[in-house]
């Protein structure tokens, strides 16, 4: 089975997924906050029961890779002791909440996103009727400060202000305003509104943006007993994450991947705890700048302008059984061709499912029958401009500079 062979189905600790390198076990970490002790324990599990590789997912969760079937029961038992596993697969699936990572350190934050995310997770788990939400249906809690989540996809978005919480829907510019104490219940009402409205359409939409596109946001808000107003869009000028700052030391993970040894090092160097982000970066709040050289030596990205930050690549072959090509060595090789990109410009995908990115990029390379198709300004399933290339041909085309913005 590939990394995404079952559409609309998400792996978890209670529902591991088989991939080319063994079982994948995904952990949802509330608010992305991980204590050093838990991080060390996860690193030990990854090394002893898996292949020692861990992915930081696009929702800020961790995926242990290469787990052996015969070590699964012991891994789950250990995770239960650590409090990192839910009672059942339904509970872990519904806890799809991303939060701003540094509410407690950022003086521009309007409130505590972590506390709200934790309360929302608790309410989602407690409401059994919501277990039928589509697997990828998710929420975000933005603290309104410099570490915002404007770029992180979410079906229902909460944004804190000093006075109220703004609740908006994916695919719509409006928002309902509610007092902070009502934000959780209003979020649940919107989730129920989705469940009530979506089945009336044929075919039923699987995500909020699709429902909004067909019924309009006002209908969804009305079904949740909320009245939207026009709001200014959230700032997309997020504060830099990578490097040393008054709030934190941040490192980037090439392709969102780290090893058990790297996770142990982060745990050892953390001053408070680890903050996992949906931006392929881990932050250490309160840590001193002096640790950056050790982190660089261990293979972390410590420069915001590192070219590896501007390329995306899925695990590819041989880790994923669906992959038609090796992906990450190729992406590393090509990354230097556009060092001033400033944003992800290249996506290398082992097949057309595009697990590493759902966005359109300047150049997307897609594995097909052992060769590469090249898509411009699009996604893996878009029509290629060039097809059947080998890596050398791709490099020659990109080096010519003709295709890069
Ligand atoms: S995009 Fe990559 S990881 Fe996802 S299924 Fe295809 S080859 Fe596997």
XYZ file of C-alpha atoms and ligand atoms in Angstrom:
413
model
C 0.000 0.000 0.000
C 1.301 3.474 -0.784
C 1.485 6.495 1.493
C -1.922 7.557 0.289
C -3.357 4.483 -1.307
C -6.629 4.689 0.580
C -8.199 7.987 -0.357
C -9.888 9.945 2.395
C -8.390 7.700 5.048
C -5.717 8.866 7.441
C -3.328 6.701 9.406
C -2.978 7.088 13.136
C -1.425 5.267 16.051
C -4.526 3.079 16.304
C -4.693 2.650 12.531
C -1.153 2.292 11.158
C -0.655 2.264 7.420
C 1.595 -0.022 5.438
C 4.092 1.593 3.104
C 7.147 0.503 1.154
C 9.385 0.736 4.230
C 7.047 -0.909 6.752
C 4.224 0.422 8.908
C 3.692 4.154 9.358
C 2.325 5.254 12.705
C 1.111 8.843 13.006
C 0.933 10.702 16.309
C -1.199 13.774 16.813
C 0.555 16.071 19.279
C -1.870 18.518 20.904
C -0.939 22.075 19.925
C 2.380 20.720 18.596
C 3.879 20.931 22.084
C 6.147 18.061 23.012
C 8.106 17.744 26.258
C 11.741 16.661 26.073
C 10.926 13.434 27.919
C 8.235 12.497 25.431
C 10.452 13.454 22.511
C 13.220 11.159 23.817
C 10.729 8.334 24.294
C 9.428 8.763 20.738
C 13.000 8.776 19.446
C 13.701 5.515 21.278
C 10.567 3.918 19.824
C 11.490 5.085 16.334
C 14.973 3.619 16.672
C 14.060 0.374 18.399
C 10.759 -0.525 16.738
C 11.002 1.337 13.415
C 13.675 2.307 10.936
C 14.735 5.362 12.963
C 13.111 7.833 10.584
C 10.359 10.236 11.595
C 8.308 12.594 9.450
C 6.968 15.931 10.619
C 3.644 16.127 8.826
C 1.870 19.023 7.175
C -0.453 19.247 10.202
C 2.435 19.295 12.688
C 2.087 15.623 13.672
C 4.856 13.021 13.789
C 5.004 9.826 11.756
C 7.181 6.953 12.847
C 8.292 5.011 9.783
C 9.369 1.484 9.071
C 7.686 -0.121 12.070
C 7.773 -3.895 12.104
C 4.507 -5.785 12.556
C 5.918 -7.698 15.498
C 6.786 -4.475 17.354
C 3.430 -2.746 16.919
C 1.787 -3.977 20.137
C 4.791 -2.979 22.270
C 4.968 0.418 20.549
C 1.303 1.122 21.242
C 1.663 0.038 24.862
C 4.591 2.417 25.316
C 2.711 5.250 23.617
C -0.249 4.653 25.936
C 2.054 5.014 28.947
C 3.293 8.300 27.472
C -0.267 9.531 26.972
C 0.329 9.839 23.244
C -2.312 7.472 21.987
C -6.083 7.854 21.971
C -8.571 5.303 23.210
C -9.605 4.410 19.673
C -8.993 5.286 16.027
C -12.090 7.514 15.863
C -10.850 9.739 18.683
C -7.404 10.202 17.164
C -8.844 10.925 13.724
C -11.153 13.678 14.948
C -8.348 15.530 16.782
C -7.261 17.278 13.615
C -6.413 20.680 15.089
C -3.369 22.841 14.283
C -2.403 25.748 16.559
C 0.000 28.692 16.386
C 3.218 27.444 17.990
C 4.390 30.300 20.212
C 1.347 31.958 21.813
C 3.097 31.963 25.178
C 6.276 33.648 23.862
C 4.971 36.014 21.196
C 3.883 39.383 22.598
C 1.837 40.066 19.469
C -0.373 37.003 20.077
C -3.933 37.944 21.007
C -4.458 34.919 23.225
C -3.567 31.351 24.050
C -4.021 29.245 20.923
C -2.717 26.145 22.671
C -5.386 26.249 25.381
C -8.130 26.781 22.813
C -6.803 23.973 20.593
C -6.719 21.603 23.555
C -10.269 22.507 24.550
C -11.437 22.054 20.954
C -9.769 18.640 20.701
C -11.450 17.560 23.932
C -14.867 18.638 22.699
C -14.375 16.949 19.320
C -13.406 13.667 20.972
C -16.381 13.854 23.336
C -18.931 14.321 20.543
C -19.402 10.843 19.074
C -21.710 12.152 16.353
C -18.775 13.982 14.757
C -16.776 10.799 14.171
C -18.306 10.561 10.698
C -16.611 13.756 9.539
C -14.348 13.134 6.533
C -10.920 11.980 7.680
C -9.098 15.097 6.502
C -11.636 17.567 7.943
C -9.541 19.833 10.133
C -9.448 22.950 12.293
C -6.828 25.639 12.916
C -6.400 27.985 15.864
C -4.419 31.098 14.955
C -3.326 33.259 17.871
C -3.522 36.411 15.732
C 0.172 37.162 16.267
C 3.303 36.945 14.149
C 3.258 33.148 14.001
C -0.026 32.920 12.141
C -1.563 30.038 10.231
C -2.862 31.873 7.158
C -0.996 29.433 4.908
C -2.198 26.273 6.677
C -5.286 24.646 5.143
C -8.211 24.068 7.516
C -11.938 23.518 7.022
C -12.822 25.641 10.051
C -10.434 28.423 11.090
C -10.391 30.165 14.434
C -8.420 33.410 14.765
C -8.015 35.082 18.126
C -8.308 38.837 18.539
C -8.051 40.775 21.802
C -11.853 41.030 21.960
C -13.408 38.025 20.215
C -12.644 34.912 18.217
C -13.188 35.070 14.456
C -14.440 31.814 12.965
C -14.212 31.386 9.227
C -14.721 28.630 6.681
C -12.275 27.394 4.104
C -13.140 28.977 0.795
C -14.805 32.094 2.211
C -13.608 35.548 3.273
C -16.270 36.142 5.927
C -16.182 35.228 9.600
C -18.522 34.963 12.536
C -17.422 36.667 15.702
C -17.972 34.901 18.999
C -16.755 35.458 22.556
C -13.737 33.297 23.382
C -15.859 31.174 25.705
C -18.147 30.193 22.831
C -15.493 29.428 20.221
C -15.460 25.686 20.843
C -19.227 25.239 20.738
C -19.491 27.405 17.606
C -16.808 25.272 15.917
C -18.705 22.114 16.719
C -21.909 23.635 15.353
C -20.115 24.353 12.074
C -18.890 20.763 11.919
C -22.467 19.559 12.488
C -23.699 21.975 9.843
C -21.290 20.381 7.403
C -22.612 16.927 8.288
C -26.210 18.078 7.865
C -25.749 19.918 4.577
C -23.186 17.859 2.669
C -25.330 14.696 2.234
C -28.097 16.749 0.598
C -25.850 17.366 -2.388
C -24.984 14.880 -5.086
C -22.159 14.028 -4.937
C -21.711 15.056 -1.307
C -18.740 17.386 -0.843
C -15.933 15.979 1.289
C -14.464 19.257 2.479
C -15.810 22.584 3.705
C -14.418 24.547 0.753
C -16.390 22.344 -1.645
C -19.582 22.778 0.402
C -19.082 26.555 0.517
C -18.487 26.619 -3.229
C -21.822 24.914 -3.866
C -24.107 26.316 -1.169
C -22.418 29.568 -0.199
C -20.888 30.327 3.180
C -23.994 32.110 4.472
C -25.995 28.882 4.306
C -23.369 27.022 6.324
C -23.083 29.773 8.925
C -26.879 29.973 9.175
C -27.128 26.214 9.761
C -24.721 26.721 12.678
C -26.752 29.648 14.008
C -23.953 32.101 13.209
C -23.960 35.368 11.283
C -20.810 36.156 9.289
C -19.355 39.621 8.708
C -16.664 40.800 6.329
C -13.240 40.753 7.968
C -9.808 41.887 6.819
C -7.715 38.946 5.608
C -5.117 37.642 8.054
C -1.578 38.906 7.587
C 0.554 36.597 5.489
C 3.777 38.267 6.662
C 4.613 35.562 9.148
C 7.622 36.022 11.414
C 10.727 34.055 10.439
C 10.869 30.625 12.049
C 14.385 29.426 11.207
C 17.362 30.804 13.146
C 17.821 32.366 16.590
C 15.348 34.928 17.928
C 14.255 36.400 21.244
C 11.317 33.985 21.267
C 12.955 30.780 20.097
C 15.564 28.900 18.135
C 14.054 27.301 15.056
C 15.362 24.641 12.704
C 14.082 23.395 9.391
C 13.820 19.720 8.495
C 14.793 18.847 4.929
C 11.610 17.381 3.393
C 10.041 17.321 6.865
C 12.145 14.293 7.839
C 14.276 13.797 10.947
C 16.048 10.853 12.500
C 15.676 9.448 15.989
C 19.123 10.851 16.840
C 18.097 14.306 15.658
C 14.922 14.198 17.747
C 16.992 13.188 20.777
C 19.333 16.126 20.165
C 16.388 18.549 20.018
C 15.105 17.095 23.290
C 18.529 17.561 24.905
C 18.898 21.149 23.699
C 15.340 22.288 24.475
C 15.060 24.938 27.181
C 11.308 24.483 27.743
C 9.909 22.003 25.251
C 9.678 21.349 21.493
C 7.124 23.038 19.262
C 6.240 21.095 16.139
C 4.937 23.265 13.318
C 3.157 22.561 10.021
C 6.010 24.394 8.250
C 8.634 21.599 8.267
C 10.236 23.370 11.232
C 10.694 22.627 14.932
C 11.014 25.505 17.383
C 12.741 25.480 20.754
C 11.237 28.334 22.812
C 13.690 30.136 25.065
C 16.726 28.261 23.736
C 20.016 30.166 23.292
C 21.497 31.057 19.908
C 24.685 29.232 20.895
C 23.083 25.861 20.075
C 22.731 26.656 16.367
C 26.160 25.281 15.314
C 25.377 21.916 16.938
C 22.039 21.804 15.184
C 23.674 22.607 11.836
C 26.262 19.892 12.424
C 23.430 17.421 13.053
C 21.914 18.145 9.642
C 19.179 20.632 10.487
C 18.511 23.676 8.326
C 19.488 26.785 10.297
C 19.462 29.438 7.561
C 16.106 30.841 6.399
C 17.507 31.082 2.856
C 18.704 27.467 2.650
C 17.649 26.219 -0.835
C 16.298 22.998 0.701
C 13.501 25.033 2.298
C 12.169 25.863 -1.145
C 11.742 22.364 -2.523
C 9.214 19.696 -1.586
C 9.522 15.973 -2.222
C 7.562 12.971 -0.981
C 9.436 9.887 0.310
C 9.440 8.395 -3.213
C 11.098 5.077 -4.076
C 11.846 2.776 -2.383
C 10.032 4.021 0.760
C 6.673 4.260 -1.008
C 5.403 1.356 -3.079
C 3.526 3.685 -5.446
C 6.600 5.696 -6.367
C 7.846 5.491 -9.930
C 11.076 7.359 -9.127
C 13.537 8.285 -6.410
C 12.605 11.785 -5.284
C 14.679 13.324 -2.513
C 18.208 12.980 -3.897
C 16.898 14.502 -7.106
C 15.243 17.375 -5.218
C 18.480 18.045 -3.301
C 20.378 18.132 -6.574
C 17.937 20.533 -8.200
C 17.346 22.737 -5.140
C 20.455 24.844 -5.809
C 19.236 25.818 -9.273
C 16.910 28.481 -7.884
C 18.510 29.551 -4.592
C 16.687 32.878 -4.355
C 13.230 31.367 -4.740
C 11.870 32.656 -1.402
C 9.029 30.144 -1.598
C 8.630 26.506 -2.605
C 9.292 26.510 -6.343
C 9.930 22.806 -6.986
C 7.846 19.779 -6.048
C 9.186 16.306 -6.826
C 6.458 13.700 -6.496
C 6.983 9.957 -6.830
C 3.543 9.611 -8.431
C 0.636 11.884 -9.273
C -0.926 11.752 -5.803
C 1.283 14.610 -4.646
C 1.568 13.746 -0.951
C 4.282 16.356 -0.277
C 2.250 19.365 -1.353
C -1.299 20.151 -2.401
C -0.300 23.540 -3.815
C 0.650 24.540 -7.339
C 4.360 25.261 -7.786
C 6.498 26.798 -10.509
C 7.914 23.370 -11.385
C 6.425 19.998 -10.467
C 8.154 16.759 -11.430
C 6.000 13.650 -11.375
C 7.196 10.050 -11.558
C 5.521 7.933 -14.216
C 6.743 4.564 -15.513
C 10.263 5.182 -14.216
C 10.582 8.600 -15.887
C 9.626 12.179 -15.035
C 6.875 14.408 -16.318
C 7.370 18.149 -15.887
C 4.393 20.381 -15.007
C 4.676 24.161 -14.996
C 2.718 26.304 -12.525
C 0.591 23.374 -11.489
C 0.047 20.231 -9.454
C 1.056 16.622 -10.126
C -2.232 15.758 -11.836
C -2.081 18.730 -14.212
C -1.071 18.276 -17.836
C 2.727 18.115 -18.196
C 4.644 20.508 -20.417
C 7.320 17.827 -20.988
C 7.036 14.068 -20.453
C 9.261 10.989 -20.160
C 12.410 12.843 -19.031
C 15.336 11.374 -17.137
C 16.927 13.327 -14.244
C 19.765 14.603 -16.434
C 17.324 15.984 -18.978
C 15.313 17.669 -16.232
C 18.446 19.240 -14.811
C 19.507 20.472 -18.241
C 16.102 22.037 -18.846
C 16.088 23.743 -15.449
C 19.701 24.877 -15.768
C 18.780 26.583 -19.019
C 16.736 28.920 -16.802
C 13.895 29.019 -19.279
C 11.312 27.475 -16.984
C 12.119 29.031 -13.635
C 10.406 32.218 -12.602
S 3.086 11.040 -3.876
Fe 4.939 9.992 -3.191
S 4.485 9.274 -1.118
Fe 2.527 9.810 -2.087
S 1.745 7.890 -2.934
Fe 2.888 8.927 -4.582
S 4.987 8.163 -4.435
Fe 3.954 7.625 -2.527
